[in-house]
């Protein structure tokens, strides 16, 4: 049966590598939906498990060591209650699944494995191209080629002074040493369907230079190409580091409570519901709920929040957060494969697979560009000698130079390198984006549409005013109201009780407390009958009702406090804007965007918040009304919709870009294209700035790649530049655009 297979493929440095692998794998029967991601070094496709060995054989033949990824999910792990089941407490994993170098042993595929093993034995020569640069560069296969060919070139240069006759042959040896892996990869790629590759261009150029007696040029060209390959590998590894760093945030082991005491075990083996002990200085091993303990927890690696947060019993903690002060006991709520950080890593990896519009255009362009350049080089090499009797050596040399200059590596890598850096940089700041296309679009929208409750506001009512009626003081009003509201879970009751506690008011005991249908809550406090409810429903005098309505006109919900039948005061409550909302709205306006509020709340509450923030407020909207408004804004220059609730999901999905608050519902997070994990409105402006900075880097990279090629194409045709300048321009441009993209990783967000 066909399934989704995922392979780790080491050594991919650029889009050219990805294209060779994709072309080769397409030729295997039964394989479809192929996706190659150079930034995460993965190959994902639809195929049967029996096809995996054939896929590995083809990819390995191209020079890229593959490995089938089969992660063990937490839900598959058996319950752990004893040290033996937990892994002996020594950190070793004695689970039934046999894991060898990252593979989970598949008993169903023995025959296919035998085929792969024999194929690998038949193809046992070393493919250096795919080896990752894990250690010092000089110990890598590419590094050894650079050192060997460079040493021979230096020897040839020295021989030119003392032994001129040997110079040509030493240069030839240097060219052969450096060109051997190139020629091997050229033949492998051609055998599997990729003819127009940089290796092919290099092979033709070196062979041609040797044939016309330019051994020195050939040696220098292929040496510079090897240097460029080495530098590309280093640059690609650095570009991937931002994404890989995310995966290292969560720990790999945890201290788990069992019947035999606390034992250490692999995080992937912890059962849901297990209790883990997190000591000061330890990282939280899994998403869960605090059972006991009070401690400050640093979540900056997950959300970018600079200040630690105090965690008490009942609070949620996330894998990768650092416990700072005291021991916490945490109940595991989610498997290791579904923690917040795991989802972030997975979404960032998937996002790098989703090509942005600019990247798709460059990819299509390069597919036509390569054959055109090859044809142009052929014309330059043959037309002047054939039609005008010019020297063959001169024009073959210029044709070969043109062939190298035309290589599109720098152009092709310019966009994905920037996109990967931008996505990783955003994730490190708590800005999660589900694709390069999304990140590209965010900076282009004209409107930002916000939900009110839980997005622009805290989502929790707060006391905004206490109005005394008669001789009662604010303290008396709040103390009596809190007494009868203390047993209620209604948001307004919780807000009144919380405000009383903040002011240090002792809450009196209540007798006979009860909810009175249609009116409010009441009870006996200090021998007096106290009732708290809406003024209009309690049958109060016209003057009190008028004062209540005045407060309601400002967007407040008003509770009247009545003692022994006489109103003594009014308490106004309102869902207030978040602390950073006003500044964030000003930042959004400064970016040239138009903020607007779309809310299902009543007109008074919505208009009051809109007036405080200085934005247009459209109130009383049902989900379908929000959807219609978003569609109109999307047609008028594009819109980013920001929300957190289930009722926001349709509008989030229909917007040009949907942005969910990190504390929002799962439905909203799934429907959205991006999320701000810190729940700060200011991060919406940060997303826009990141998008615009990213696209500026993309434009710079494209101009660098195309500009250098245009200059050297002209100078080559007129004979001003030679082979070694051509390859230096190409590999140099590739390294420059990659380094330029890496700037996004180092920039600090506001």
XYZ file of C-alpha atoms in Angstrom:
750
model
C 0.000 0.000 0.000
C 1.256 3.454 -0.892
C 2.198 5.721 2.013
C 4.038 8.935 2.728
C 7.762 8.182 3.045
C 10.344 10.622 4.327
C 14.105 10.313 3.846
C 16.984 12.228 5.399
C 19.330 13.086 2.510
C 22.728 14.428 3.526
C 24.911 16.789 1.559
C 22.367 18.825 -0.436
C 23.778 22.326 -0.800
C 21.512 24.035 -3.322
C 18.434 23.753 -5.512
C 20.503 22.093 -8.238
C 21.092 19.144 -5.882
C 17.371 18.958 -5.157
C 16.477 18.988 -8.845
C 18.848 16.114 -9.636
C 17.332 13.995 -6.871
C 13.769 14.841 -7.903
C 14.455 14.022 -11.564
C 16.057 10.688 -10.697
C 13.398 9.575 -8.227
C 10.588 10.439 -10.665
C 11.869 7.692 -12.942
C 11.098 5.020 -10.316
C 7.746 3.339 -10.851
C 5.027 3.953 -8.286
C 6.572 7.143 -6.873
C 4.569 10.393 -6.795
C 4.176 13.698 -4.916
C 7.928 14.217 -4.622
C 9.185 17.084 -2.480
C 12.887 17.778 -1.887
C 13.845 20.273 0.817
C 17.498 21.346 0.816
C 17.160 23.384 4.009
C 15.999 20.412 6.086
C 17.831 17.829 3.942
C 14.696 15.762 3.420
C 13.044 13.909 0.553
C 9.311 13.295 0.972
C 7.245 11.247 -1.472
C 4.298 8.925 -1.915
C 5.322 5.303 -2.521
C 5.097 1.789 -1.138
C 7.441 0.681 1.629
C 8.884 -1.963 -0.709
C 10.065 0.842 -3.022
C 12.222 2.449 -0.320
C 15.394 0.423 -1.084
C 15.228 1.363 -4.767
C 14.794 5.017 -3.856
C 17.766 4.874 -1.494
C 19.882 3.185 -4.182
C 19.129 5.886 -6.775
C 19.748 8.779 -4.378
C 22.963 7.196 -3.108
C 24.157 6.714 -6.696
C 23.854 10.484 -7.179
C 26.226 10.982 -4.246
C 23.787 11.842 -1.459
C 23.587 9.311 1.420
C 19.862 8.753 2.188
C 18.225 7.387 5.332
C 14.558 6.485 5.788
C 13.081 8.415 8.733
C 10.585 6.518 10.860
C 10.127 8.394 14.143
C 8.631 6.448 17.059
C 5.616 8.359 18.380
C 4.846 8.603 22.066
C 1.394 7.078 21.618
C 3.082 3.867 20.484
C 5.156 3.593 23.663
C 4.043 1.175 26.384
C 3.230 2.510 29.881
C 6.331 2.956 32.012
C 5.997 1.983 35.656
C 9.224 0.215 36.555
C 12.920 0.988 36.161
C 13.224 -1.951 33.757
C 10.419 -0.694 31.539
C 11.722 2.811 31.819
C 15.080 1.867 30.421
C 16.920 0.684 33.568
C 17.279 4.250 34.710
C 20.520 4.500 32.830
C 19.339 6.426 29.818
C 19.519 3.454 27.453
C 16.516 2.474 25.427
C 15.593 -1.189 25.612
C 12.320 -0.882 23.722
C 11.254 -3.627 21.341
C 11.731 -1.533 18.197
C 15.232 -2.112 16.859
C 16.654 1.248 15.921
C 19.853 1.179 13.932
C 21.379 4.492 12.918
C 17.986 6.128 12.837
C 16.138 3.266 11.088
C 13.362 1.362 12.757
C 13.800 -2.245 11.709
C 11.002 -3.224 9.329
C 10.427 -6.977 9.296
C 8.105 -6.659 6.328
C 10.782 -5.443 4.014
C 13.528 -8.071 4.231
C 13.487 -8.935 0.539
C 13.666 -5.304 -0.493
C 16.447 -4.750 2.013
C 18.446 -7.568 0.449
C 18.043 -5.954 -2.964
C 19.230 -2.644 -1.572
C 22.181 -4.279 0.170
C 23.357 -6.000 -3.012
C 22.887 -2.814 -5.000
C 24.882 -0.898 -2.434
C 27.651 -3.475 -2.582
C 27.716 -3.213 -6.358
C 27.906 0.546 -6.071
C 30.351 0.580 -3.175
C 32.606 3.345 -4.419
C 32.538 6.418 -2.225
C 30.293 9.302 -3.227
C 31.944 12.212 -1.524
C 29.460 14.827 -2.627
C 26.849 13.910 -0.103
C 28.990 13.741 3.026
C 27.951 16.472 5.499
C 30.467 18.914 6.913
C 30.178 17.716 10.504
C 33.828 18.281 11.474
C 36.612 20.609 10.347
C 36.358 21.405 6.633
C 39.820 20.004 5.880
C 38.757 16.542 7.075
C 35.769 16.384 4.718
C 36.035 14.764 1.265
C 35.516 18.151 -0.382
C 38.205 19.637 1.816
C 40.683 16.918 0.877
C 40.032 17.531 -2.824
C 40.658 21.254 -2.337
C 43.904 20.642 -0.453
C 45.196 18.043 -2.925
C 44.437 20.024 -6.063
C 45.636 23.265 -4.469
C 48.932 21.619 -3.515
C 49.428 20.366 -7.075
C 48.681 23.800 -8.528
C 51.237 25.345 -6.181
C 53.743 22.657 -7.232
C 53.053 23.316 -10.914
C 53.553 27.046 -10.421
C 56.895 26.394 -8.682
C 57.936 23.901 -11.369
C 57.405 26.556 -13.997
C 60.512 28.316 -12.694
C 62.855 25.324 -12.473
C 61.281 22.527 -14.574
C 59.114 24.161 -17.291
C 58.590 20.856 -19.076
C 56.844 19.391 -16.034
C 54.516 22.339 -15.481
C 51.863 21.239 -18.006
C 51.668 17.693 -16.634
C 51.433 18.787 -12.985
C 48.626 21.212 -13.880
C 46.932 18.357 -15.748
C 47.247 16.127 -12.686
C 45.735 18.880 -10.511
C 42.832 19.224 -12.944
C 42.221 15.464 -12.971
C 42.316 15.195 -9.159
C 39.775 17.997 -8.701
C 37.653 16.995 -11.713
C 37.342 13.292 -10.906
C 34.409 13.630 -8.427
C 32.811 16.200 -10.755
C 32.919 13.853 -13.744
C 31.601 10.985 -11.623
C 28.620 13.051 -10.477
C 28.019 14.230 -14.053
C 27.755 10.653 -15.309
C 25.548 9.604 -12.359
C 23.180 12.542 -12.902
C 23.007 11.915 -16.670
C 22.323 8.224 -16.084
C 19.325 9.198 -13.941
C 17.903 11.841 -16.268
C 19.641 15.123 -15.288
C 21.736 16.406 -18.171
C 21.861 20.182 -17.680
C 23.723 20.343 -14.354
C 26.581 22.486 -13.081
C 28.756 19.365 -12.984
C 28.052 18.802 -16.679
C 29.020 22.383 -17.478
C 32.199 22.006 -15.447
C 33.113 18.690 -17.097
C 32.765 20.175 -20.581
C 34.753 23.265 -19.617
C 37.667 21.328 -18.087
C 37.789 18.784 -20.926
C 37.706 21.564 -23.495
C 40.442 23.538 -21.759
C 42.701 20.467 -21.636
C 42.054 19.717 -25.311
C 43.120 23.202 -26.388
C 46.230 23.010 -24.170
C 45.046 25.295 -21.341
C 45.976 22.886 -18.542
C 46.731 25.715 -16.104
C 43.336 27.312 -16.727
C 41.616 23.936 -16.380
C 43.341 23.235 -13.051
C 42.566 26.654 -11.582
C 38.945 26.508 -12.765
C 38.200 23.116 -11.250
C 40.120 24.078 -8.067
C 37.980 27.202 -7.678
C 34.883 25.117 -8.349
C 35.919 22.714 -5.573
C 36.473 25.689 -3.258
C 33.040 27.000 -4.186
C 31.448 23.619 -3.478
C 33.157 23.549 -0.100
C 32.006 27.084 0.734
C 28.470 26.281 -0.425
C 28.454 23.312 1.934
C 29.573 25.478 4.832
C 27.034 28.197 3.970
C 24.204 25.670 3.549
C 25.054 24.091 6.912
C 24.914 27.521 8.519
C 21.562 28.244 6.868
C 20.177 24.967 8.247
C 21.542 25.667 11.714
C 18.707 28.087 12.482
C 16.128 25.366 11.893
C 18.146 22.613 13.575
C 18.603 24.815 16.653
C 14.829 24.749 17.172
C 14.875 20.974 17.463
C 17.510 21.075 20.220
C 15.440 23.262 22.547
C 13.598 20.332 24.136
C 15.638 17.852 26.249
C 16.030 14.208 25.245
C 15.663 12.681 28.726
C 13.486 13.301 31.770
C 13.198 12.415 35.452
C 10.024 10.325 35.730
C 8.193 9.218 38.872
C 7.632 5.442 38.952
C 6.671 2.873 41.580
C 10.384 2.317 42.204
C 11.159 6.015 42.544
C 12.368 8.697 40.166
C 14.231 7.307 37.145
C 15.725 8.867 34.023
C 14.272 7.816 30.680
C 14.143 8.958 27.074
C 11.458 11.571 26.449
C 10.017 9.514 23.597
C 9.243 6.709 26.053
C 7.236 8.745 28.561
C 3.554 7.797 28.615
C 0.853 10.461 28.602
C -0.310 10.986 32.176
C 3.098 10.201 33.662
C 4.543 12.593 36.247
C 7.943 14.142 35.586
C 10.130 15.991 38.066
C 11.703 19.205 36.766
C 14.562 20.440 38.950
C 15.921 24.014 38.997
C 18.033 24.498 35.886
C 16.370 21.599 34.034
C 14.363 21.966 30.852
C 10.729 20.894 30.907
C 10.734 17.593 28.954
C 7.139 17.623 27.662
C 4.055 19.818 27.461
C 2.053 19.334 30.626
C 0.319 20.727 33.690
C 2.022 21.641 36.959
C 0.835 19.333 39.762
C 2.820 20.914 42.579
C 5.491 23.521 43.150
C 5.873 27.227 42.470
C 8.727 28.438 40.278
C 9.731 30.993 37.652
C 9.966 29.375 34.202
C 11.920 30.866 31.306
C 9.928 30.397 28.059
C 12.047 32.754 25.946
C 13.288 29.969 23.658
C 9.674 29.162 22.751
C 7.896 32.504 22.683
C 10.636 35.134 22.719
C 9.187 36.424 26.028
C 12.151 37.979 27.836
C 10.817 37.735 31.415
C 10.295 34.367 33.193
C 6.745 33.550 34.218
C 5.699 32.235 37.628
C 4.088 28.811 37.372
C 1.748 27.376 40.018
C -0.270 24.185 40.322
C -2.692 23.993 37.398
C -0.571 26.125 35.042
C 0.530 24.825 31.653
C 4.246 24.457 30.883
C 5.870 23.662 27.546
C 8.712 21.360 26.564
C 11.991 23.257 26.293
C 11.126 25.915 28.890
C 13.771 26.247 31.642
C 12.801 25.880 35.301
C 14.690 28.501 37.318
C 13.883 28.417 41.013
C 12.221 25.388 42.603
C 11.245 21.789 41.856
C 8.075 21.339 39.797
C 6.082 18.138 39.384
C 4.456 18.088 35.964
C 1.845 15.727 34.507
C 2.622 14.951 30.841
C -0.311 15.956 28.625
C 1.050 15.534 25.096
C 3.341 13.117 23.268
C 6.863 14.193 22.369
C 5.815 14.386 18.721
C 2.999 16.846 19.487
C 4.559 19.327 21.923
C 4.527 23.026 21.108
C 8.180 23.007 20.078
C 7.703 19.813 18.016
C 4.810 21.443 16.168
C 6.887 24.575 15.610
C 9.778 22.549 14.192
C 7.438 20.501 12.014
C 5.628 23.556 10.681
C 8.890 25.384 9.955
C 10.224 22.335 8.106
C 6.994 22.011 6.133
C 7.035 25.744 5.475
C 10.437 25.557 3.801
C 8.942 23.000 1.392
C 6.154 25.386 0.344
C 7.708 27.576 -2.314
C 6.916 31.270 -2.395
C 5.672 32.814 -5.694
C 9.069 34.409 -6.308
C 10.830 31.108 -5.646
C 8.499 29.231 -8.009
C 9.164 31.791 -10.744
C 12.939 31.518 -10.321
C 12.687 27.729 -10.383
C 10.702 27.742 -13.640
C 13.031 30.355 -15.112
C 16.152 28.298 -14.375
C 14.726 25.222 -16.131
C 14.618 27.130 -19.438
C 17.673 29.238 -18.711
C 20.173 26.356 -18.571
C 19.474 24.960 -22.066
C 19.473 28.494 -23.495
C 22.904 29.217 -21.980
C 24.260 25.919 -23.316
C 22.975 26.755 -26.785
C 24.414 30.277 -26.609
C 27.812 28.926 -25.528
C 27.771 26.501 -28.451
C 27.014 29.338 -30.862
C 29.812 31.503 -29.427
C 32.276 28.611 -29.778
C 31.349 27.665 -33.374
C 29.793 30.559 -35.315
C 32.816 32.955 -35.462
C 35.235 30.209 -36.645
C 32.789 28.690 -39.132
C 31.373 31.871 -40.637
C 34.206 34.354 -40.215
C 37.302 32.158 -40.133
C 38.320 33.248 -36.641
C 40.637 31.084 -34.471
C 38.922 28.010 -33.081
C 40.961 28.014 -29.854
C 39.959 31.587 -28.977
C 36.231 31.075 -29.502
C 36.078 27.609 -27.949
C 37.742 29.149 -24.906
C 35.162 31.962 -24.837
C 32.323 29.479 -25.296
C 33.575 27.412 -22.375
C 33.861 30.535 -20.228
C 30.336 31.569 -21.158
C 29.120 28.098 -20.205
C 30.482 28.483 -16.680
C 29.268 32.040 -16.202
C 25.770 30.977 -17.224
C 25.424 28.502 -14.333
C 22.273 29.568 -12.389
C 23.334 28.269 -8.942
C 23.467 31.703 -7.302
C 20.117 32.698 -8.803
C 18.366 29.451 -7.824
C 19.648 29.405 -4.213
C 19.048 33.142 -3.644
C 15.349 32.820 -2.761
C 15.109 29.551 -0.748
C 18.115 30.497 1.374
C 16.469 33.801 2.287
C 13.083 32.140 2.899
C 14.565 29.489 5.195
C 16.479 32.106 7.163
C 13.366 34.276 7.475
C 11.198 31.376 8.664
C 13.781 30.254 11.228
C 14.354 33.824 12.438
C 10.610 34.281 12.906
C 10.236 31.011 14.814
C 13.029 32.046 17.186
C 11.046 35.209 17.995
C 7.718 33.483 18.531
C 6.478 34.297 15.017
C 5.369 31.032 13.432
C 4.688 31.116 9.686
C 3.440 28.118 7.707
C 5.229 28.823 4.421
C 7.501 31.091 2.425
C 4.524 32.107 0.309
C 2.753 33.294 3.471
C 5.794 35.233 4.657
C 6.025 36.894 1.254
C 2.342 37.921 1.295
C 2.251 39.385 4.819
C 4.365 42.371 3.851
C 2.130 43.211 0.885
C -1.319 43.481 2.508
C -2.974 46.876 2.972
C -5.369 46.042 5.821
C -5.066 44.343 9.216
C -8.437 43.130 10.523
C -8.561 42.339 14.249
C -11.012 40.438 16.377
C -11.724 42.250 19.664
C -12.175 39.850 22.557
C -8.988 37.923 23.332
C -7.097 39.591 20.496
C -7.104 43.361 20.925
C -8.348 42.904 24.481
C -7.357 40.526 27.286
C -10.602 38.585 26.994
C -11.222 39.099 30.713
C -13.379 41.936 32.135
C -11.757 44.300 34.608
C -13.241 46.859 37.008
C -12.970 50.279 35.338
C -15.001 52.422 37.754
C -16.832 52.301 41.094
C -19.575 54.924 41.552
C -20.781 55.525 45.118
C -24.461 56.310 45.651
C -25.001 58.070 48.948
C -22.620 57.732 51.909
C -21.066 54.352 51.019
C -17.340 54.262 50.234
C -15.730 52.411 47.313
C -14.212 49.974 49.779
C -17.633 49.167 51.303
C -19.207 48.712 47.850
C -16.438 46.402 46.657
C -16.258 44.426 49.927
C -19.991 43.650 50.008
C -20.178 42.890 46.266
C -17.183 40.549 46.453
C -18.733 38.696 49.384
C -21.839 37.622 47.431
C -19.906 37.100 44.148
C -17.155 34.963 45.716
C -18.888 31.644 44.998
C -19.768 32.506 41.383
C -17.681 31.553 38.333
C -19.241 34.200 36.084
C -16.523 36.363 34.439
C -17.929 39.561 35.987
C -18.012 37.955 39.444
C -14.447 36.711 39.063
C -13.342 40.212 38.029
C -15.016 41.864 41.057
C -13.510 39.374 43.519
C -10.093 39.680 41.869
C -10.199 43.485 42.056
C -11.083 43.351 45.746
C -8.105 41.086 46.406
C -5.786 43.367 44.422
C -6.812 46.252 46.667
C -6.192 44.190 49.802
C -9.834 44.138 50.865
C -10.814 41.291 53.156
C -13.817 39.474 51.704
C -16.575 39.001 54.278
C -18.417 35.709 54.739
C -21.906 35.328 53.292
C -24.910 33.379 54.544
C -27.651 32.071 52.314
C -25.860 33.040 49.122
C -27.863 32.211 46.008
C -28.440 33.143 42.376
C -31.710 34.978 41.857
C -33.132 34.155 38.426
C -33.349 37.183 36.140
C -31.792 39.530 38.676
C -28.336 38.559 39.952
C -26.833 37.054 43.100
C -27.609 37.778 46.738
C -27.002 36.779 50.342
C -26.765 37.912 53.954
C -23.526 39.767 54.750
C -22.904 41.098 58.244
C -26.624 40.840 58.986
C -27.643 42.828 55.885
C -29.282 41.606 52.675
C -26.977 42.284 49.738
C -27.993 41.928 46.084
C -25.709 42.434 43.030
C -27.126 42.586 39.499
C -28.013 44.750 36.499
C -29.692 48.015 37.533
C -32.521 47.735 35.004
C -33.438 44.244 36.238
C -33.447 45.124 39.930
C -36.235 47.694 39.607
C -34.134 50.609 40.891
C -34.998 54.296 40.684
C -34.710 56.206 37.400
C -31.656 58.234 38.485
C -29.640 55.072 39.297
C -30.702 53.422 36.033
C -29.673 56.574 34.105
C -26.210 56.543 35.701
C -25.885 52.861 34.852
C -26.836 53.486 31.211
C -24.254 56.288 30.978
C -21.520 53.867 32.047
C -22.841 51.234 29.615
C -22.630 53.749 26.771
C -18.847 53.678 27.244
C -18.787 49.936 26.652
C -19.024 48.851 30.294
C -21.063 46.100 31.872
C -22.539 47.536 35.083
C -23.404 45.737 38.328
C -25.502 47.585 40.892
C -24.919 46.834 44.609
C -28.106 46.968 46.703
C -28.137 46.704 50.518
C -31.467 46.149 52.318
C -33.317 47.401 49.218
C -31.235 50.589 48.802
C -28.670 50.971 46.006
C -25.277 51.990 47.482
C -23.100 51.914 44.356
C -22.381 50.851 40.795
C -19.417 48.777 39.601
C -18.434 49.226 35.929
C -16.466 46.442 34.199
C -15.025 46.236 30.710
C -12.779 43.976 28.679
C -9.794 46.317 28.388
C -7.206 46.400 25.563
C -3.981 44.485 26.092
C -1.132 46.507 27.557
C 0.735 46.672 24.240
C -2.271 47.090 21.932
C -2.271 50.884 21.578
C 1.455 51.037 20.785
C 1.074 48.099 18.391
C -1.741 49.834 16.516
C 0.448 52.922 16.136
C 3.278 50.748 14.762
C 0.887 49.158 12.276
C -0.293 52.578 11.115
C 3.332 53.728 10.797
C 3.929 50.803 8.419
C 1.268 52.253 6.117
C -1.362 49.649 6.990
C -5.003 50.277 7.847
C -6.150 48.519 11.060
C -9.829 47.686 11.516
C -11.766 45.838 14.218
C -14.352 43.161 13.347
C -16.252 41.967 16.427
C -19.405 40.149 17.349
C -19.644 42.190 20.547
C -22.342 44.830 21.087
C -22.027 48.278 19.568
C -21.292 50.114 22.820
C -18.447 47.785 23.837
C -16.948 47.615 20.345
C -17.109 51.352 19.664
C -15.591 52.125 23.082
C -12.535 49.955 22.419
C -12.247 51.271 18.865
C -12.322 54.850 20.192
C -9.591 54.055 22.742
C -7.370 52.598 20.010
C -8.242 55.069 17.276
C -9.467 52.493 14.746
C -12.703 51.758 12.912
C -14.961 49.275 14.750
C -17.547 47.109 13.009
C -19.719 45.513 15.689
C -22.393 42.860 16.096
C -20.904 40.675 13.361
C -21.721 36.999 13.034
C -19.004 34.657 11.659
C -20.509 34.943 8.180
C -20.466 38.746 8.485
C -16.773 38.680 9.391
C -16.137 36.403 6.421
C -17.886 38.785 4.027
C -15.965 41.785 5.402
C -12.636 39.973 5.054
C -13.395 39.024 1.454
C -14.054 42.672 0.587
C -10.810 43.786 2.254
C -8.896 40.985 0.505
C -10.105 42.307 -2.838
C -9.007 45.831 -1.844
C -5.255 45.318 -1.637
C -5.162 42.250 0.623
C -5.894 41.722 4.320
C -4.281 39.960 7.265
C -6.959 38.717 9.683
C -5.931 38.376 13.329
C -8.097 36.336 15.705
C -8.182 33.622 18.351
C -11.643 32.064 18.485
C -13.628 29.391 16.695
C -15.848 32.093 15.199
C -12.737 33.628 13.587
C -11.770 30.432 11.721
C -13.750 31.093 8.496
C -12.369 34.637 8.204
C -8.820 33.460 9.017
C -9.024 30.892 6.222
C -10.445 33.378 3.692
C -8.010 36.226 4.414
C -4.949 36.885 2.295
C -3.034 35.880 5.423
C -4.657 34.514 8.585
C -2.796 35.181 11.840
C -3.828 33.392 15.045
C -3.003 34.427 18.581
C -0.905 31.748 20.299
C -3.471 31.345 23.084
C -6.284 30.853 20.573
C -8.374 27.772 19.951
C -6.962 24.816 18.023
C -9.472 25.533 15.247
C -8.158 29.078 14.833
C -4.534 27.906 14.886
C -5.236 25.275 12.221
C -7.137 27.714 9.976
C -4.488 30.429 10.212
C -1.380 30.792 8.046
C 0.716 32.209 10.872
C 0.646 32.532 14.659
C 2.106 34.958 17.217
C 3.055 32.685 20.110
C 3.630 35.511 22.606
C 0.025 36.762 22.255
C 1.263 40.272 21.578
C -0.422 42.470 18.997
C 2.969 44.120 18.488
C 4.181 40.864 16.958
C 1.791 41.381 14.043
C 3.807 44.479 13.133
C 6.973 42.431 13.672
C 5.696 39.872 11.132
C 5.125 42.628 8.584
C 8.606 44.042 9.172
C 10.165 40.565 8.869
C 8.310 39.974 5.599
C 9.410 43.279 4.120
C 13.011 42.769 5.225
C 12.953 39.272 3.749
C 11.689 40.477 0.385
C 14.342 43.217 0.380
C 17.000 40.510 0.854
C 15.402 38.411 -1.914
C 15.485 41.359 -4.311
C 19.098 42.082 -3.373
C 20.049 38.452 -3.995
C 18.356 38.338 -7.387
C 20.067 41.546 -8.489
C 23.444 40.294 -7.250
C 23.063 36.985 -9.105
C 21.726 38.448 -12.350
C 23.925 41.549 -12.251
C 27.171 39.618 -11.960
C 26.135 37.265 -14.742
C 25.146 40.103 -17.057
C 28.490 41.845 -16.530
C 30.584 38.749 -17.082
C 28.529 37.491 -20.025
C 29.369 40.687 -21.890
C 33.030 40.741 -20.850
C 33.415 37.073 -21.812
C 32.042 37.513 -25.335
C 34.487 40.381 -25.894
C 37.362 38.366 -24.415
C 38.016 40.426 -21.276
C 37.454 37.586 -18.778
C 38.595 33.973 -18.759
C 37.656 30.618 -17.300
C 38.899 31.131 -13.753
C 37.166 34.518 -13.479
C 33.968 32.859 -14.713
C 33.925 30.173 -12.042
C 35.012 32.646 -9.371
C 32.086 34.878 -10.332
C 29.621 31.995 -10.131
C 30.733 30.402 -6.872
C 31.443 33.806 -5.359
C 27.930 34.986 -6.180
C 26.458 31.828 -4.636
C 28.327 32.378 -1.383
C 27.458 36.103 -1.350
C 23.698 35.567 -1.757
C 23.692 32.819 0.893
C 25.626 35.006 3.342
C 23.250 37.885 2.612
C 20.295 35.629 3.431
C 21.905 34.595 6.719
C 21.726 38.202 7.924
C 18.064 37.565 8.718
C 19.063 35.008 11.353
C 21.285 37.479 13.168
C 18.910 40.435 13.251
C 17.239 41.163 16.564
C 13.509 41.754 16.601
C 12.089 44.787 18.356
